[in-house]
Short mmCIF file of C-alpha atoms in Angstrom, two decimals:
data_model
loop_
_atom_site.label_atom_id
_atom_site.label_comp_id
_atom_site.label_asym_id
_atom_site.label_seq_id
_atom_site.Cartn_x
_atom_site.Cartn_y
_atom_site.Cartn_z
CA GLY C 22 40.85 -24.58 41.33
CA GLN C 23 42.71 -26.04 44.08
CA GLN C 24 40.60 -28.44 46.49
CA LEU C 25 41.44 -29.08 50.16
CA ASN C 26 41.60 -32.29 51.26
CA GLN C 27 38.80 -32.80 54.35
CA SER C 28 38.53 -35.92 56.67
CA PRO C 29 36.73 -37.78 57.59
CA GLN C 30 33.97 -37.24 55.18
CA SER C 31 31.28 -38.19 57.57
CA MET C 32 31.07 -38.96 61.38
CA PHE C 33 28.45 -40.57 63.32
CA ILE C 34 29.08 -40.18 67.01
CA GLN C 35 27.16 -40.18 70.39
CA GLU C 36 26.08 -37.22 72.18
CA GLY C 37 28.79 -36.38 74.51
CA GLU C 38 31.68 -37.56 72.57
CA ASP C 39 34.65 -35.25 71.36
CA VAL C 40 35.00 -34.86 67.43
CA SER C 41 38.16 -34.25 65.48
CA MET C 42 38.44 -33.33 61.79
CA ASN C 43 41.21 -31.94 59.64
CA CYS C 44 41.98 -30.27 56.60
CA THR C 45 45.23 -30.49 54.24
CA SER C 46 46.28 -28.45 51.40
CA SER C 47 49.27 -28.71 48.97
CA SER C 48 49.86 -24.97 49.06
CA ILE C 49 50.61 -22.64 51.88
CA PHE C 50 47.72 -20.73 53.19
CA ASN C 51 47.83 -17.39 55.16
CA THR C 52 44.33 -18.03 56.72
CA TRP C 53 42.22 -21.00 57.66
CA LEU C 54 38.48 -20.70 58.19
CA TRP C 55 36.17 -23.16 59.74
CA TYR C 56 32.47 -22.98 58.77
CA LYS C 57 29.22 -25.12 59.64
CA GLN C 58 26.37 -25.35 57.17
CA ASP C 59 22.93 -26.48 58.36
CA PRO C 60 20.63 -28.21 55.77
CA GLY C 61 19.33 -25.45 53.45
CA GLU C 62 21.23 -22.57 54.78
CA GLY C 63 24.64 -20.91 53.96
CA PRO C 64 27.78 -21.63 55.94
CA VAL C 65 28.19 -19.69 59.17
CA LEU C 66 31.74 -18.73 60.18
CA LEU C 67 32.87 -20.75 63.25
CA ILE C 68 36.74 -20.04 63.87
CA ALA C 69 39.50 -17.71 61.70
CA LEU C 70 42.95 -18.45 62.23
CA TYR C 71 45.56 -16.01 60.92
CA LYS C 72 48.89 -17.46 61.98
CA ALA C 73 50.92 -20.49 61.67
CA GLY C 74 50.66 -22.44 65.09
CA GLU C 75 47.65 -20.36 66.09
CA LEU C 76 45.30 -22.16 68.65
CA THR C 77 41.76 -20.62 68.82
CA SER C 78 38.61 -21.58 70.74
CA ASN C 79 35.23 -20.68 70.60
CA GLY C 80 33.06 -22.48 73.15
CA ARG C 81 33.41 -26.07 72.87
CA LEU C 82 35.12 -25.48 69.44
CA THR C 83 38.98 -25.43 69.26
CA ALA C 84 40.74 -25.03 65.89
CA GLN C 85 44.59 -25.01 65.13
CA PHE C 86 46.54 -23.55 62.16
CA GLY C 87 49.23 -25.90 61.23
CA ILE C 88 52.95 -25.35 61.70
CA THR C 89 53.44 -26.00 58.12
CA ARG C 90 50.70 -23.73 57.23
CA LYS C 91 49.15 -26.31 54.84
CA ASP C 92 46.86 -27.95 57.20
CA SER C 93 44.06 -27.49 60.15
CA PHE C 94 42.28 -29.17 62.49
CA LEU C 95 39.13 -28.68 64.39
CA ASN C 96 38.05 -30.19 67.59
CA ILE C 97 34.32 -30.37 69.06
CA SER C 98 34.45 -31.42 72.63
CA ALA C 99 31.29 -32.76 74.55
CA SER C 100 29.10 -32.88 71.39
CA ILE C 101 25.34 -32.18 71.55
CA PRO C 102 22.64 -33.01 69.17
CA SER C 103 22.65 -29.21 67.83
CA ASP C 104 26.26 -29.90 66.49
CA VAL C 105 24.68 -31.91 63.57
CA GLY C 106 25.52 -30.50 60.20
CA ILE C 107 28.32 -30.05 57.46
CA TYR C 108 31.76 -28.78 58.81
CA PHE C 109 34.01 -26.91 55.97
CA CYS C 110 37.31 -25.74 56.10
CA ALA C 111 38.47 -22.98 53.93
CA GLY C 112 41.69 -21.25 53.35
CA HIS C 113 42.78 -18.29 51.21
CA PRO C 114 46.22 -17.04 49.96
CA GLY C 115 44.55 -13.89 48.48
CA ASN C 116 41.52 -12.83 46.96
CA GLN C 117 40.26 -16.04 46.28
CA PHE C 118 38.84 -18.71 48.84
CA TYR C 119 39.40 -22.68 48.67
CA PHE C 120 36.91 -24.94 50.37
CA GLY C 121 37.21 -28.40 51.55
CA THR C 122 34.80 -30.97 50.52
CA GLY C 123 33.07 -31.12 53.99
CA THR C 124 32.75 -33.41 57.00
CA SER C 125 29.15 -34.46 57.68
CA LEU C 126 28.49 -35.10 61.49
CA THR C 127 25.88 -36.76 62.98
CA VAL C 128 25.08 -36.93 66.67
CA ILE C 129 23.21 -39.64 68.26
CA PRO C 130 21.29 -38.72 71.39
CA GLU U 1 18.58 -6.17 58.75
CA THR U 2 21.79 -7.35 59.25
CA GLY U 3 24.41 -9.56 57.49
CA VAL U 4 24.16 -11.19 54.26
CA THR U 5 20.36 -11.67 52.58
CA GLN U 6 19.47 -13.44 49.39
CA THR U 7 16.27 -13.53 47.64
CA PRO U 8 14.25 -15.50 46.95
CA ARG U 9 15.00 -18.40 49.12
CA HIS U 10 13.57 -21.09 46.76
CA LEU U 11 13.00 -20.85 43.03
CA VAL U 12 11.58 -23.20 40.58
CA MET U 13 11.91 -22.28 36.91
CA GLY U 14 11.84 -23.67 33.37
CA MET U 15 14.45 -24.16 31.05
CA THR U 16 13.23 -21.05 28.93
CA ASN U 17 12.42 -18.83 31.94
CA LYS U 18 14.38 -15.66 32.68
CA LYS U 19 14.96 -14.87 36.37
CA SER U 20 17.11 -13.11 38.89
CA LEU U 21 18.71 -13.88 42.19
CA LYS U 22 19.46 -10.76 44.54
CA CYS U 23 22.01 -10.77 47.37
CA GLU U 24 22.46 -7.90 49.63
CA GLN U 25 25.05 -7.34 52.38
CA HIS U 26 24.74 -4.73 55.08
CA LEU U 27 28.18 -5.47 56.46
CA GLY U 28 29.78 -2.44 55.00
CA HIS U 29 32.22 -4.88 52.73
CA ASN U 30 33.79 -4.07 49.39
CA ALA U 31 34.03 -7.70 47.79
CA MET U 32 31.15 -10.02 46.98
CA TYR U 33 31.17 -13.64 45.65
CA TRP U 34 28.62 -16.01 43.94
CA TYR U 35 29.09 -19.68 44.60
CA LYS U 36 27.24 -22.75 43.17
CA GLN U 37 26.83 -25.91 45.91
CA SER U 38 25.72 -29.28 44.19
CA ALA U 39 25.08 -32.18 46.37
CA LYS U 40 28.38 -33.98 47.50
CA LYS U 41 30.68 -31.16 45.78
CA PRO U 42 32.93 -28.52 47.13
CA LEU U 43 31.66 -25.36 46.78
CA GLU U 44 32.36 -23.88 43.45
CA LEU U 45 33.29 -20.20 42.85
CA MET U 46 31.58 -18.36 39.89
CA PHE U 47 32.01 -14.59 40.16
CA VAL U 48 34.05 -12.36 42.45
CA TYR U 49 33.46 -8.22 42.47
CA ASN U 50 35.67 -5.84 44.10
CA PHE U 51 34.61 -2.46 44.68
CA LYS U 52 31.90 -3.18 42.11
CA GLU U 53 34.18 -4.33 39.20
CA GLN U 54 34.24 -7.96 38.28
CA THR U 55 37.76 -9.48 39.34
CA GLU U 56 37.00 -12.99 38.74
CA ASN U 57 35.00 -15.25 36.39
CA ASN U 58 35.54 -19.01 36.94
CA SER U 59 34.66 -20.18 33.39
CA VAL U 60 30.96 -19.84 34.08
CA PRO U 61 28.67 -20.19 31.10
CA SER U 62 27.06 -17.20 29.80
CA ARG U 63 23.68 -18.33 30.76
CA PHE U 64 24.51 -16.90 34.14
CA SER U 65 24.96 -13.13 34.05
CA PRO U 66 26.08 -11.34 37.23
CA GLU U 67 25.56 -7.64 37.84
CA CYS U 68 26.91 -5.58 40.66
CA PRO U 69 25.32 -2.03 40.63
CA ASN U 70 26.95 -1.21 44.03
CA SER U 71 29.13 -2.65 46.74
CA SER U 72 26.12 -3.71 48.66
CA HIS U 73 24.18 -5.65 46.09
CA LEU U 74 24.90 -8.34 43.52
CA PHE U 75 22.53 -10.08 41.18
CA LEU U 76 22.69 -12.98 39.20
CA HIS U 77 20.72 -13.26 35.96
CA LEU U 78 19.58 -16.52 34.72
CA HIS U 79 18.32 -17.59 31.49
CA THR U 80 17.76 -20.73 29.46
CA LEU U 81 19.24 -22.74 32.10
CA GLN U 82 19.74 -26.42 32.40
CA PRO U 83 18.54 -29.12 34.82
CA GLU U 84 22.29 -29.57 35.93
CA ASP U 85 22.08 -26.04 36.98
CA SER U 86 19.91 -26.94 40.05
CA ALA U 87 21.96 -26.18 43.17
CA LEU U 88 22.08 -23.99 46.05
CA TYR U 89 23.23 -20.76 45.07
CA LEU U 90 25.44 -18.91 47.85
CA CYS U 91 26.45 -15.26 47.94
CA ALA U 92 29.07 -13.99 50.15
CA SER U 93 30.77 -10.71 51.14
CA ARG U 94 34.19 -9.67 52.52
CA LEU U 95 35.77 -6.38 53.66
CA GLY U 96 38.17 -6.77 50.77
CA LEU U 97 40.78 -4.50 51.61
CA ALA U 98 44.62 -5.12 51.08
CA GLY U 99 45.94 -8.33 52.61
CA ASP U 100 44.20 -11.44 53.46
CA THR U 101 43.15 -11.24 57.00
CA ASP U 102 39.62 -10.64 56.68
CA THR U 103 37.00 -13.42 56.35
CA GLN U 104 34.18 -14.17 54.09
CA TYR U 105 30.52 -14.23 55.47
CA PHE U 106 27.54 -16.03 53.22
CA GLY U 107 24.20 -15.37 53.10
CA PRO U 108 21.49 -18.36 53.45
CA GLY U 109 21.35 -19.25 49.71
CA THR U 110 18.80 -19.62 47.03
CA ARG U 111 17.62 -23.00 46.33
CA LEU U 112 17.05 -23.29 42.76
CA THR U 113 15.44 -26.04 40.65
CA VAL U 114 15.45 -26.03 36.89
CA LEU U 115 12.83 -28.16 35.12
#
């Protein structure tokens, strides 16, 4: 199946710093999703995007649906220790979902 | 209970055992999914059910057998597994109506270890 390219693979940042990660696809998607997964748990939906150009916020998180419909980014502002985890992008053109390889975030207090 | 639940959360089994994973969703959704998540790999879709009918089998070996008795429950029956089948198995559900503006919600997963 299709794979989304997600970068960076891992990040180590100081508490309080801002974080940015992105996801690209070779195909056009109609929906972009961002999930966070804690160790030993399932992914939890953070933000869903439905329109090209859409910019959506959820607390300190902001995500955008790229104009080309082939990319999306996620920003986290003023990171805190509980932001630690793996962040996945996902997109779907229909019934099936495609997932990125994940960005592992470590926040150093 | 709300959301998507999975039992058991952890399972250790031998290669000759038969076991089943259970998923239940309390969201009124019509589509349910099984995924396999191995270390350092993207989520791998295994099966998709829409309104209790299997609509996707992503070339999964026959030692994995899904069952969807109703829209709220999904099972994954396991038999004669291999050590490389050890992974986190995730269930997800989605409203599943026409169009693609609804999102997928995951359960906590079952951590499976095959000895």
